[in-house]
Short mmCIF file of C-alpha atoms and ligand atoms in Angstrom, two decimals:
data_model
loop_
_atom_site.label_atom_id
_atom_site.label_comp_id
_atom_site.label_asym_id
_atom_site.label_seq_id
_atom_site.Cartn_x
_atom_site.Cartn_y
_atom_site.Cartn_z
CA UNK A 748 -28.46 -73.67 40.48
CA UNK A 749 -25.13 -72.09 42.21
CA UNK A 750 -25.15 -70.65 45.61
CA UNK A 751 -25.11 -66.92 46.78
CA UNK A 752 -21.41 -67.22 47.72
CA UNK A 753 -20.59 -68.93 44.79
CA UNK A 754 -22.55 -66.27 42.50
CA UNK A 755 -20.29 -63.15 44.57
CA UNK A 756 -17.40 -64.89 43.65
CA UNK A 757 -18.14 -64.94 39.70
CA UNK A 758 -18.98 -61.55 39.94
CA UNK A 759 -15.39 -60.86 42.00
CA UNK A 760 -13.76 -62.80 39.02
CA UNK A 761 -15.32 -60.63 36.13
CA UNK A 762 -15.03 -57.15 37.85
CA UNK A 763 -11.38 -55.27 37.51
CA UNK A 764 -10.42 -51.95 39.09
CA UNK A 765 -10.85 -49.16 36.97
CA UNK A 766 -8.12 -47.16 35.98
CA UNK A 767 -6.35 -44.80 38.58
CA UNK A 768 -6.43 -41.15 38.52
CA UNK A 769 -5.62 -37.95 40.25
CA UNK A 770 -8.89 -35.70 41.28
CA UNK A 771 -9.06 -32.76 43.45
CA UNK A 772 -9.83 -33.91 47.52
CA UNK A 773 -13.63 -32.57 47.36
CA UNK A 774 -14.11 -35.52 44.48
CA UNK A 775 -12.84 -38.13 46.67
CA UNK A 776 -15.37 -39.02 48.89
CA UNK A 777 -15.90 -42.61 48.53
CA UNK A 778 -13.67 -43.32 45.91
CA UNK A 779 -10.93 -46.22 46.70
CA UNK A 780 -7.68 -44.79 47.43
CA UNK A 781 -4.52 -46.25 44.75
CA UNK A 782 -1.80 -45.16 46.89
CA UNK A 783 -0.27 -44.98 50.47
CA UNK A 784 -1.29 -41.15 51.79
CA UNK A 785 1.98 -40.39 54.12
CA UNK A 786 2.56 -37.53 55.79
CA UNK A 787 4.90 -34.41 54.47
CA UNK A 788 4.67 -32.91 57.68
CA UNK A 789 4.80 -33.45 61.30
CA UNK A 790 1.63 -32.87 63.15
CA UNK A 791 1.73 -31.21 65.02
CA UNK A 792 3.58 -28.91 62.87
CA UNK A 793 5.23 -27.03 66.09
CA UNK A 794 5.03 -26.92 69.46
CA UNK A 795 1.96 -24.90 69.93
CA UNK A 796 -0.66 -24.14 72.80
CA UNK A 797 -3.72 -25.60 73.60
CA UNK A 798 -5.26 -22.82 75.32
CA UNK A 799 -5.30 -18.90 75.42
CA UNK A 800 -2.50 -18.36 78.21
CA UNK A 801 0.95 -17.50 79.17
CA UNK A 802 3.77 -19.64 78.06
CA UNK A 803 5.88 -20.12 81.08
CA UNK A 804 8.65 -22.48 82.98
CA UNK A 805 6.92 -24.49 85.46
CA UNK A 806 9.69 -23.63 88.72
CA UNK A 807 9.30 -20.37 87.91
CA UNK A 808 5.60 -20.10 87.77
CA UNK A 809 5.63 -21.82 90.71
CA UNK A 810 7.58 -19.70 92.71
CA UNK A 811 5.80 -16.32 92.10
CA UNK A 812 4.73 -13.72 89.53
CA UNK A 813 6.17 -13.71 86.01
CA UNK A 814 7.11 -10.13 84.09
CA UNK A 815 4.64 -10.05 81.13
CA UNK A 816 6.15 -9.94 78.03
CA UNK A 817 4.57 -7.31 75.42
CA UNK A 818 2.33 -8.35 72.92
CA UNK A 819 0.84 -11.32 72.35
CA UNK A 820 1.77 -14.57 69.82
CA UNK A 821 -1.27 -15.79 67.90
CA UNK A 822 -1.96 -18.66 65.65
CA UNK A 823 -0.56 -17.58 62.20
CA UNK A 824 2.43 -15.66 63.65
CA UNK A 825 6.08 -16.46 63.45
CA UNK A 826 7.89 -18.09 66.40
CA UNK A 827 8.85 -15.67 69.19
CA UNK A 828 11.97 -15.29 70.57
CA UNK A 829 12.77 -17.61 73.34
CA UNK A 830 12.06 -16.87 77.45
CA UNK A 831 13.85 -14.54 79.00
CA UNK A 832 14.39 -16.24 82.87
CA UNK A 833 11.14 -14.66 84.88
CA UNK A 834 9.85 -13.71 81.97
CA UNK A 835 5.51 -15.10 80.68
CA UNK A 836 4.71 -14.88 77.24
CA UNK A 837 1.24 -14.32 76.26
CA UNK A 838 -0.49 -16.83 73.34
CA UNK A 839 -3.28 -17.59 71.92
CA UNK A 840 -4.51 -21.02 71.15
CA UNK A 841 -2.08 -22.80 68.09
CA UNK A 842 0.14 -20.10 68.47
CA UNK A 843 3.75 -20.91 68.14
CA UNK A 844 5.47 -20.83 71.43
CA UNK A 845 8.93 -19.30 72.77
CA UNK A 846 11.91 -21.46 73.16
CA UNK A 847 11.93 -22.75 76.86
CA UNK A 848 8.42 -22.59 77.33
CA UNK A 849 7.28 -25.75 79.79
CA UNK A 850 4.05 -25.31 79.77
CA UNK A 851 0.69 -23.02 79.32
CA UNK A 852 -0.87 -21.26 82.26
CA UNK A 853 -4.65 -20.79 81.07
CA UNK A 854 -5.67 -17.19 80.66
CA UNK A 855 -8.65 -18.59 83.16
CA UNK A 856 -5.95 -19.19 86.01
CA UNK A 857 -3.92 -16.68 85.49
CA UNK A 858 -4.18 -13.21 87.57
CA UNK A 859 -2.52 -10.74 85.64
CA UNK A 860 -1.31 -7.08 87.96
CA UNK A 861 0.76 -4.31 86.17
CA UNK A 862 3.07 -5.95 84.01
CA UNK A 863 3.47 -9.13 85.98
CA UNK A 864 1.56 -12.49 85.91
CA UNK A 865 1.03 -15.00 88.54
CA UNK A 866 -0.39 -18.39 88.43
CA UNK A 867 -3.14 -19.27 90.87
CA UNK A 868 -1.94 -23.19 90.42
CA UNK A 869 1.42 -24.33 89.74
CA UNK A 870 1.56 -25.90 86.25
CA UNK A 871 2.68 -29.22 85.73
CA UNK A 872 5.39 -29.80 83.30
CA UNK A 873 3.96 -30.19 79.60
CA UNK A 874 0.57 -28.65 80.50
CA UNK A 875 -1.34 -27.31 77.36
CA UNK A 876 1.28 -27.97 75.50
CA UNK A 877 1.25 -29.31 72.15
CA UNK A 878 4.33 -31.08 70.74
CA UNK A 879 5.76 -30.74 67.40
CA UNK A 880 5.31 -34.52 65.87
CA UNK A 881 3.52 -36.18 68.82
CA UNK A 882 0.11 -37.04 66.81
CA UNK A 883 2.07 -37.94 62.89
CA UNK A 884 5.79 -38.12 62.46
CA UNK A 885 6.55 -36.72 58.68
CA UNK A 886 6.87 -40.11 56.19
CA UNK A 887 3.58 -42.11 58.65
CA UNK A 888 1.49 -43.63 56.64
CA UNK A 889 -1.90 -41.62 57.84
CA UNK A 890 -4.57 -43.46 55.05
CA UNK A 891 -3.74 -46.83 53.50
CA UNK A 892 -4.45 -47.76 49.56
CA UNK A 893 -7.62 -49.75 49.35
CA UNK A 894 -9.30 -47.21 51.80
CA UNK A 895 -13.15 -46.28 50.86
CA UNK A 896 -12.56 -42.78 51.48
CA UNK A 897 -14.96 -40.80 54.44
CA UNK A 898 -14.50 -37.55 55.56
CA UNK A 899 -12.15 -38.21 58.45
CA UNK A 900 -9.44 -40.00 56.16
CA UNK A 901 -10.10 -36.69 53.75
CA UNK A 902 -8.67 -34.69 56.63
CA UNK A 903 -5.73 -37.01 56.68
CA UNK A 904 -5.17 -36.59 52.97
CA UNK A 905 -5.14 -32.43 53.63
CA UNK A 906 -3.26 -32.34 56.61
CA UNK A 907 -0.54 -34.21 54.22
CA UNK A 908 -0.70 -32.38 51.08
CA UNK A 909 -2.42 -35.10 48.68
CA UNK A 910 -4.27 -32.69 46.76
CA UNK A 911 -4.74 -33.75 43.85
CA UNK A 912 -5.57 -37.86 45.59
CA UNK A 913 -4.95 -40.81 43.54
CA UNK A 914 -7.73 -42.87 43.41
CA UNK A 915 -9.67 -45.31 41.31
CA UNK A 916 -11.84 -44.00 38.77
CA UNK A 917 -15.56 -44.31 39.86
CA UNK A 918 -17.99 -47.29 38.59
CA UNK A 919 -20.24 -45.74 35.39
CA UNK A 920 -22.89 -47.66 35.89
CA UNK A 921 -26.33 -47.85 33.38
CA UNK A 922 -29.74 -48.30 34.65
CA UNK A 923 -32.87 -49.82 32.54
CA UNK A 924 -35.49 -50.47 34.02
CA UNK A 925 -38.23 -52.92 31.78
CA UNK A 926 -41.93 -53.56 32.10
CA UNK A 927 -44.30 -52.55 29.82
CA UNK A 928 -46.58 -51.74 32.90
CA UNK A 929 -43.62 -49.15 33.87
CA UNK A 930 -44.33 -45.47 34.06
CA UNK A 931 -42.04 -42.80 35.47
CA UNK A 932 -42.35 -41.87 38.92
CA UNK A 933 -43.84 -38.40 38.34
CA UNK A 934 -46.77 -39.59 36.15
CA UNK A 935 -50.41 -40.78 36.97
CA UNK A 936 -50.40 -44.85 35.98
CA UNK A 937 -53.52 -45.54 33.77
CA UNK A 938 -55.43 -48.70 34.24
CA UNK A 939 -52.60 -51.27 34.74
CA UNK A 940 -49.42 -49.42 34.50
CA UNK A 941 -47.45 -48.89 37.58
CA UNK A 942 -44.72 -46.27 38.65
CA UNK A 943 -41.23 -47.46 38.21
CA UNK A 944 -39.87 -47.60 41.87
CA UNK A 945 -36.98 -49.82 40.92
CA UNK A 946 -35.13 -47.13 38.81
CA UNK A 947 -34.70 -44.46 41.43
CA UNK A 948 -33.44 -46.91 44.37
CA UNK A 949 -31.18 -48.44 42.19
CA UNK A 950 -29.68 -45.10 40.42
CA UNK A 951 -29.47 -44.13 44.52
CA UNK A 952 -27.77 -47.54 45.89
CA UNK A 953 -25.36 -47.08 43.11
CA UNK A 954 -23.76 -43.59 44.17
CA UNK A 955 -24.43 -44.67 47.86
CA UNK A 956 -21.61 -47.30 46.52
CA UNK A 957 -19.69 -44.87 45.19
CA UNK A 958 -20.51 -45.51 41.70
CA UNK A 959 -21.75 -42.55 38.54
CA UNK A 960 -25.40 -43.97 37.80
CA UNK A 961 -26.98 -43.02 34.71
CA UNK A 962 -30.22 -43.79 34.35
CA UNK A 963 -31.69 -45.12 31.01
CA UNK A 964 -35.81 -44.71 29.91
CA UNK A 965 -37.76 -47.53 31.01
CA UNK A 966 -37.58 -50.33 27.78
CA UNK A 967 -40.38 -52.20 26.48
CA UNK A 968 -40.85 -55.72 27.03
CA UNK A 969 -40.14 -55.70 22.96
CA UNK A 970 -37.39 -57.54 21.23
CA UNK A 971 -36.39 -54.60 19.42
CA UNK A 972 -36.32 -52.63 22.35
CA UNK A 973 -34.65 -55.02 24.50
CA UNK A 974 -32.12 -56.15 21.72
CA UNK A 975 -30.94 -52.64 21.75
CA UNK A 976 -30.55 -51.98 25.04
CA UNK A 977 -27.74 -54.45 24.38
CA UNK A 978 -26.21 -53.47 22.02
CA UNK A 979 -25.73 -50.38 23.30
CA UNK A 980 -24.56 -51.79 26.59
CA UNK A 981 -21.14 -51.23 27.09
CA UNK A 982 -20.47 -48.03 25.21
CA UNK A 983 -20.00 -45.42 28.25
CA UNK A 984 -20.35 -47.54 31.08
CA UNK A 985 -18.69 -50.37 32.99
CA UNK A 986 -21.95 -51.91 34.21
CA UNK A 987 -25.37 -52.25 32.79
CA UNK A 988 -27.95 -52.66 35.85
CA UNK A 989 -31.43 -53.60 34.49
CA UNK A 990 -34.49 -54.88 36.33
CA UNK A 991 -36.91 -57.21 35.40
CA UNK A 992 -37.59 -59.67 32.36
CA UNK A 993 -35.21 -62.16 33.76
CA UNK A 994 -37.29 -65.20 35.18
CA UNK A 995 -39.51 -67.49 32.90
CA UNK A 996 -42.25 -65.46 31.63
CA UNK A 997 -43.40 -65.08 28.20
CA UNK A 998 -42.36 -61.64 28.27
CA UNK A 999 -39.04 -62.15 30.30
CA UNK A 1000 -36.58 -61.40 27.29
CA UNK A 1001 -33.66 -60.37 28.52
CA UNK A 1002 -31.32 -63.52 28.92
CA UNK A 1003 -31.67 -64.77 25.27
CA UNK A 1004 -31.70 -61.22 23.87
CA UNK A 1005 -28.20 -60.94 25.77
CA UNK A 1006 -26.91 -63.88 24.78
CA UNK A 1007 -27.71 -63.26 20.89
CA UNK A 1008 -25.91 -59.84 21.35
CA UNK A 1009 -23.20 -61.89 22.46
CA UNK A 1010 -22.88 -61.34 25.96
CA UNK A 1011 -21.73 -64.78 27.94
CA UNK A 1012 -24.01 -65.71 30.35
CA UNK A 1013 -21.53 -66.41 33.54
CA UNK A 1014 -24.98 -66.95 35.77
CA UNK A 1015 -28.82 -67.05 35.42
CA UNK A 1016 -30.55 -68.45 38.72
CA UNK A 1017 -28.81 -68.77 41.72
CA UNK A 1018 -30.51 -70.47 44.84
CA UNK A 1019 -31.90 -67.75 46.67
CA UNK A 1020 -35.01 -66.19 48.07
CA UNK A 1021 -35.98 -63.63 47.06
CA UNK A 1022 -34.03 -63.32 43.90
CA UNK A 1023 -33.65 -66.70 42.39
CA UNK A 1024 -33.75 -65.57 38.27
CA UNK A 1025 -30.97 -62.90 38.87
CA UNK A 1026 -28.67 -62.83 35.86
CA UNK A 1027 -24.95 -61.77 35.18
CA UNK A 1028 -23.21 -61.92 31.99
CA UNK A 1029 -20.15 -60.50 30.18
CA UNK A 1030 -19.39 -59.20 27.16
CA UNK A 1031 -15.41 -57.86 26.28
CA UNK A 1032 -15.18 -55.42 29.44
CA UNK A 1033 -18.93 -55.01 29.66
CA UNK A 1034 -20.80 -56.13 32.11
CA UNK A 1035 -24.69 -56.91 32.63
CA UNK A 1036 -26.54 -57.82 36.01
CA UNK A 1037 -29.81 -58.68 35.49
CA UNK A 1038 -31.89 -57.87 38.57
CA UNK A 1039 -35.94 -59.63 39.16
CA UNK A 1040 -38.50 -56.87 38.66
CA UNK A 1041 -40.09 -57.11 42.08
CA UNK A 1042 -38.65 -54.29 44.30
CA UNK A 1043 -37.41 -56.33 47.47
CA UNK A 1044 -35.32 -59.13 45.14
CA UNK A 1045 -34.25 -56.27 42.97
CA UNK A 1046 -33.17 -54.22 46.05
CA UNK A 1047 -31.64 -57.36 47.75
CA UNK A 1048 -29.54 -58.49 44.63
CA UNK A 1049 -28.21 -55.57 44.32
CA UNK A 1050 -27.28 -55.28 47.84
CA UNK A 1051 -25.38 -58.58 47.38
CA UNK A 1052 -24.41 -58.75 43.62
CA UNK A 1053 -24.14 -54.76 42.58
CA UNK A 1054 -22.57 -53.92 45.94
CA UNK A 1055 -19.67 -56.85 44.84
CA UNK A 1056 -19.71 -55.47 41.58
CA UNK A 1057 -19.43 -51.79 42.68
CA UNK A 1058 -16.90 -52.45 45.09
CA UNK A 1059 -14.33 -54.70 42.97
CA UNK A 1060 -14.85 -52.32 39.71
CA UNK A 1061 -13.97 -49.30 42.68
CA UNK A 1062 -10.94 -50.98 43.36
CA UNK A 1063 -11.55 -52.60 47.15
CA UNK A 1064 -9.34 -54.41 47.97
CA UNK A 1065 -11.71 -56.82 49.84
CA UNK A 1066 -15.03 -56.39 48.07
CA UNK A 1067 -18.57 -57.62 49.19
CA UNK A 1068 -21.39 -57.25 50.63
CA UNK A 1069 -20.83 -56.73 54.42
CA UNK A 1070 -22.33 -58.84 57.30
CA UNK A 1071 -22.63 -57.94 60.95
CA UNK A 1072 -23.99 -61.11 63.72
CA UNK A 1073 -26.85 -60.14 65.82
CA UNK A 1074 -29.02 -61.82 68.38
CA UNK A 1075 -32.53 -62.84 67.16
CA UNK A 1076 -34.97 -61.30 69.62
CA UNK A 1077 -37.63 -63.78 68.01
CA UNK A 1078 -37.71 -67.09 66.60
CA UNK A 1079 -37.56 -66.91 62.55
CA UNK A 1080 -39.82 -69.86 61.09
CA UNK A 1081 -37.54 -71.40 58.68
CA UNK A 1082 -39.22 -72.13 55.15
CA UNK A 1083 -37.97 -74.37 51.67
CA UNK A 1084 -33.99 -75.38 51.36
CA UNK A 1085 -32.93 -71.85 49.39
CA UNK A 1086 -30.62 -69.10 51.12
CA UNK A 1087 -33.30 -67.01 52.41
CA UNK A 1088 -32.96 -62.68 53.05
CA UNK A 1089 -35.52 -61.86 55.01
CA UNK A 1090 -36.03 -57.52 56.12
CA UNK A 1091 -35.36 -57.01 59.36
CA UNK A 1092 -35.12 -54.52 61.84
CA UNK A 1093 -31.31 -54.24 63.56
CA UNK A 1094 -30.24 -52.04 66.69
CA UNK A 1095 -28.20 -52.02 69.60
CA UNK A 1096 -29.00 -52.46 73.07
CA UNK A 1097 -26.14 -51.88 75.11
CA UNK A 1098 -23.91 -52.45 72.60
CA UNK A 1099 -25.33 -55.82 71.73
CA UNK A 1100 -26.72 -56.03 68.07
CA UNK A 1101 -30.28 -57.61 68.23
CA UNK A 1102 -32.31 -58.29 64.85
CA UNK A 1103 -36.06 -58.37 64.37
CA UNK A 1104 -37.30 -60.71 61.21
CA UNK A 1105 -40.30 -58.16 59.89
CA UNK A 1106 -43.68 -59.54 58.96
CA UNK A 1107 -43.37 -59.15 55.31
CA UNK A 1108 -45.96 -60.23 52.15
CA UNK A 1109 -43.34 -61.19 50.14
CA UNK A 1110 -40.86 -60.00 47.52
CA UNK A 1111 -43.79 -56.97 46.34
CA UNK A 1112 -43.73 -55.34 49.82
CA UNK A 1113 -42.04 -52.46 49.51
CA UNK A 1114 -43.39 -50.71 52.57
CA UNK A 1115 -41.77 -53.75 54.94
CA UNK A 1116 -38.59 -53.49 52.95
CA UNK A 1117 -38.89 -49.64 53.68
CA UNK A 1118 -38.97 -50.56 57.46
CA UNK A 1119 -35.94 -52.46 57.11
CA UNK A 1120 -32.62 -51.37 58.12
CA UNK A 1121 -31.06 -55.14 57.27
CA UNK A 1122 -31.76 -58.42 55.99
CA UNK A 1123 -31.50 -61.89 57.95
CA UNK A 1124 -28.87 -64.50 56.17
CA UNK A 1125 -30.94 -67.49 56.54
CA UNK A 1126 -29.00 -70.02 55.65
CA UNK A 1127 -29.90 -72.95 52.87
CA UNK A 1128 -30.05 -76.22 55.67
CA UNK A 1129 -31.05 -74.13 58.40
CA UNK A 1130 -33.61 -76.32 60.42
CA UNK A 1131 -35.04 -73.75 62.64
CA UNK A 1132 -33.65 -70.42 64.10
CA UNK A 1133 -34.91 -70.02 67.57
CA UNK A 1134 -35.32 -66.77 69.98
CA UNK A 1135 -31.43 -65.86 70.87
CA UNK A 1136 -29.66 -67.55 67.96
CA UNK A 1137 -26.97 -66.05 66.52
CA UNK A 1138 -27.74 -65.16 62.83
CA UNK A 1139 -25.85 -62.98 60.01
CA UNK A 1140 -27.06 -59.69 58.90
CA UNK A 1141 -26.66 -57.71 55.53
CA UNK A 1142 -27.03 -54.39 56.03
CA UNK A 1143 -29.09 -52.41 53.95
CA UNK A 1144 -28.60 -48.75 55.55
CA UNK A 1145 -26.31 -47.24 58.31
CA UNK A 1146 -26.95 -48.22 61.38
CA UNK A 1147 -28.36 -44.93 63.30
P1 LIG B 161 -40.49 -59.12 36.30
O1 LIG B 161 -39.27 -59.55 37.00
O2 LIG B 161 -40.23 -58.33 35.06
O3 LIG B 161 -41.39 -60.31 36.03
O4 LIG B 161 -41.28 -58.17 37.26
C1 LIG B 161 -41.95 -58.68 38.38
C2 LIG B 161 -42.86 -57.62 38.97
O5 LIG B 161 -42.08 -56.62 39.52
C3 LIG B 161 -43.73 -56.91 37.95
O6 LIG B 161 -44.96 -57.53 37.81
C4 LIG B 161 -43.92 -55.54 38.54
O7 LIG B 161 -45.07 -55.56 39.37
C5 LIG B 161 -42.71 -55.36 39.40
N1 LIG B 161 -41.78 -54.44 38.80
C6 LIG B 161 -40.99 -54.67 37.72
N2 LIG B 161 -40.24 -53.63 37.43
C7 LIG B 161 -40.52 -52.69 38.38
C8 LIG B 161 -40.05 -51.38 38.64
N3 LIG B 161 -39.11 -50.82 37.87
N4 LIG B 161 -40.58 -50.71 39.67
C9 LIG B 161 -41.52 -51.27 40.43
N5 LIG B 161 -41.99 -52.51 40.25
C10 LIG B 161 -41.51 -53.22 39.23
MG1 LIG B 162 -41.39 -57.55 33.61
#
């Protein structure tokens, strides 16, 4: 049986980037930018204020009242003509600001008398004053290709004018779930049938990844019905995600029927708990993982496998699942010679990460996995990971 690293790595091999394409900004979040975003523009744009006050020269707002000019420059407007000597010019905050202006008196310490404005402090030179170019010189690169877009690099793309973006076209990925004993989650099981919980995480930890799920009905565990689900695999998406009917059960059909519809099998068992009978195969450019029914291997898999998948098919330029070090805060009893992911509670305490292994019943308890915010990497010849140790953690959610 391979290993979990060497099973991400087969799964790196067989997943290309999708095509690149142009969508509007608001369709960008989390897709994998294909090109350098640079800047068209210095930012800021002009020297503008900071604050609602008088544009002034420092020496002369130190040395006694200003004559206001009329009016007022606000945000929006064109630039003014330049300072007269004596002369205050009142603007509003990102207004453009007169030629010679030094710096911004704040309407807050300025007394204004008949025409004439006086500073109650002098200004330093510079003061409330933003400079054209000081945050992005025009040609900066401001978001790098490869980037997993999030809102902040969105305002990058804006401030520079890539509208339309060019980005990697998203993952279309299919979800089956199969189990006879499967019913959907908004029906009453009879005597026992079960409600498919695998089928809505999954469809959800696919878009969290920045992939299109589309989410199949649940299939028999039937030949026919299983030997069409591959068939059909392939014909509008880039991934086929199923669960269950992949370990050695009577009524675990899904490796043979894949590999009589043709589909190579590139793994099937890797040395891992939970999650040993997961299964990937290939067939042309589609592409099958075959996830364990029980909720916490299915969930964990795809964690590890579908998150490699998602990310390489996205376009990453470093895909994978992600790991963060944290200090145990209790000893982890150490059990068996497979990679073990164990749910665990993470969080920081002064800005030290600190991981708690959760009391779980196994690969069926859903409500500890639901407690879990990661899971503990314990590693295949680990001989015993006492209170303190340093371990690695895949994270399953955001850290709060
Ligand atoms: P399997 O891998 O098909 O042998 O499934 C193992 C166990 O996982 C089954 O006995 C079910 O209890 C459970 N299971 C399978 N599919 C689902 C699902 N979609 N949602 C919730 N539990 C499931
Ligand atoms: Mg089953």
């Amino acid at each position: 049986m391979i290993r979990v690293a060497q099973a991400l790595e087969i799964v790196r091999g067989a997943c290309a980037a999708r095509p690149v394409e142009r969508v509007p900004l608001p369709e960008a979040l989390g897709r994998v930018l294909a090109e350098d975003v640079a800047s068209d523009v210095d930012w800021p744009p002009f020297d503008t204020s900071a604050m609602d006050g008088y544009a002034v020269r420092v020496a002369e707002a130190a040395a006694g009242p200003l004559s206001e000019r009329a009016g007022l420059v606000a945000a929006g407007d064109p630039p003014p003509p330049p300072l007269s000597p004596g002369e205050a010019v009142r603007v509003m905050t990102g207004a453009p600001l007169p030629g010679g202006a030094e710096a911004v008196v704040p309407v807050e310490v300025a007394r204004r008398e008949a025409g004439s404005v006086k500073a109650e402090a002098a200004p330093s030179p510079g003061e409330h004053i933003r400079r054209r170019g000081e945050s992005v010189r025009a040609g900066t690169t401001l978001v790098p290709r490869g980037s997993r877009l999030a809102p902040s690099d969105l305002s990058l793309a804006a401030l520079a004018g890539a509208d339309p973006i060019a980005c990697h076209a998203r993952p279309r990925v299919a979800i089956a779930v199969t189990g006879s004993e499967l019913v959907p989650s908004d029906a009453v099981p009879g005597p026992g049938q079960l409600r498919d919980s695998n089928g809505p995480m999954l469809a959800a930890l696919v878009r969290v990844r920045g992939g299109v799920p589309s989410v199949r009905r649940a299939v028999a565990d039937e030949a026919e019905a299983v030997r069409r689900l591959f068939e059909e695999a392939g014909e509008d998406a880039d991934l086929l995600v199923t669960s269950g009917g992949v370990s050695a059960g009577d009524l675990d059909l899904l490796p043979a029927a894949a590999e009589r519809a043709g589909f190579e099998m590139l793994f099937h068992g890797v040395a891992m708990r939970p999650g040993k009978p997961v299964a990937f195969a290939r067939r042309g450019r589609a592409l099958w993982l075959g996830l364990p029914g029980n909720p916490v291997s299915s969930a964990v898999c795809f964690q590890l496998f579908g998150a490699m998948a998602l990310d390489a098919l996205s376009g990453v330029p470093d895909p994978g699942p992600r790991f963060v070090e944290a200090r145990l805060e209790r000893a982890v009893s150490v059990r068996g010679r497979r990679e073990t992911y164990r749910d665990a509670v993470l969080s920081a305490e002064k800005g030290v990460l600190r991981v708690r292994a959760l009391d779980t019943l196994g690969s069926h308890d859903l409500a500890a996995h639901g407690r879990a915010n990661a899971a503990i990497r314990i590693p295949a010849d680990a001989e015993s990971l006492a209170e303190g140790a340093l371990v690695e953690c895949l994270s399953l959610r955001p850290l709060p």
